[in-house]
Amino acid sequence: MKTIIKFLFTLLILFAFSCSQETTPDPLSTDLEGVSAKTNKLTAPIIDYTLNEIPGASSTLHRNVNGITVNFKTKGLIPGNAYTLWFVVFGDAPGPPLFSTHAAGHIVGGSGNGNFSGHISVGDIIYNPLTAEVHMALRTHGPAQPEMMPDQIQTIDGGCLLPDIGFPSGPMLHPDSDVVGYCANIQVAMHPPVN
């Protein structure tokens, strides 16, 4: 039940973030004394809009006291579509996410495979990289539109025609689409804090 609640909070923060792109620093302690400087590497499955794991897809998070790096490898994406990947970070205490920030973005090639990598450093907007729960959310921005670049691969709403033409909105996961102006959260991976 706790995992489902955090998953819904992840989707909710992406929805809220689409309305306001301000970020809030982690209000938790910045004291990292006693925390190992060794890198922690964990891999999590990637979940689609049907809430099923995508076979052969995974998200690997590398954490150390200096920050967090992600490699999100997925498949079944629409060739020629623009996608963005977002860090959604929770604090030590239960509750909504503390912040969401851009991790990566690009146009997917003919294979339909996506390989997204990003990094956030301590002090940018994260202060406890080893103790935070981190979710990675993949968002489609529909077919790449040259006149909308680079916004389509760098912002939460680049290329979106929401709600003008009735495409999905809000925090839920949705199927991908090759319709111009369609934007939706389509995949997520959840990384628990280091114990």
XYZ file of C-alpha atoms in Angstrom, residues 29-106:
78
model
C 19.381 18.043 7.407
C 22.400 18.532 5.180
C 24.589 16.545 7.581
C 26.128 13.628 5.691
C 28.734 12.729 8.325
C 28.943 9.026 8.937
C 27.479 8.220 5.523
C 29.708 6.050 3.380
C 31.377 7.748 0.433
C 31.105 4.465 -1.455
C 28.813 4.534 -4.465
C 25.559 2.646 -4.092
C 24.090 1.168 -7.285
C 20.537 -0.158 -7.440
C 18.462 -1.263 -10.426
C 14.662 -1.086 -10.530
C 12.104 -2.260 -13.097
C 10.301 0.259 -15.276
C 6.495 0.243 -15.051
C 4.151 1.296 -17.869
C 0.626 2.777 -17.831
C -0.889 -0.704 -17.299
C 1.169 -0.849 -14.059
C 3.132 -3.816 -15.452
C 6.898 -4.130 -15.687
C 8.336 -3.615 -19.168
C 10.370 -6.743 -20.043
C 14.030 -5.914 -20.622
C 13.703 -2.319 -19.360
C 15.426 -1.046 -16.220
C 16.452 2.068 -14.342
C 19.828 2.076 -12.573
C 20.548 4.690 -9.925
C 24.093 5.390 -8.717
C 24.238 7.305 -5.432
C 27.052 8.697 -3.339
C 27.500 11.669 -1.028
C 28.127 13.899 -4.055
C 24.858 13.217 -5.890
C 22.723 10.864 -7.946
C 23.206 9.591 -11.503
C 20.560 7.622 -13.388
C 20.585 5.440 -16.484
C 17.028 4.688 -17.656
C 16.930 2.075 -20.444
C 13.529 1.325 -21.897
C 11.863 0.120 -25.077
C 8.610 0.166 -26.986
C 8.764 3.929 -27.518
C 7.513 5.573 -30.713
C 10.301 6.371 -33.203
C 10.486 10.100 -33.881
C 8.711 11.087 -30.656
C 10.293 13.474 -28.142
C 10.638 12.280 -24.526
C 11.805 13.749 -21.236
C 12.933 11.984 -18.057
C 12.343 13.547 -14.627
C 13.834 13.024 -11.153
C 11.038 12.992 -8.537
C 12.646 13.061 -5.094
C 11.067 12.215 -1.730
C 12.621 13.042 1.650
C 13.236 10.867 4.672
C 9.746 11.337 6.081
C 6.523 10.024 4.503
C 4.638 12.535 2.400
C 4.588 14.153 -1.013
C 7.741 14.597 -3.100
C 10.094 17.411 -2.151
C 10.905 18.353 -5.744
C 11.009 17.289 -9.373
C 13.665 18.253 -11.905
C 14.677 17.464 -15.492
C 17.086 14.539 -15.916
C 17.313 14.074 -19.698
C 15.458 14.321 -22.976
C 15.818 13.358 -26.619
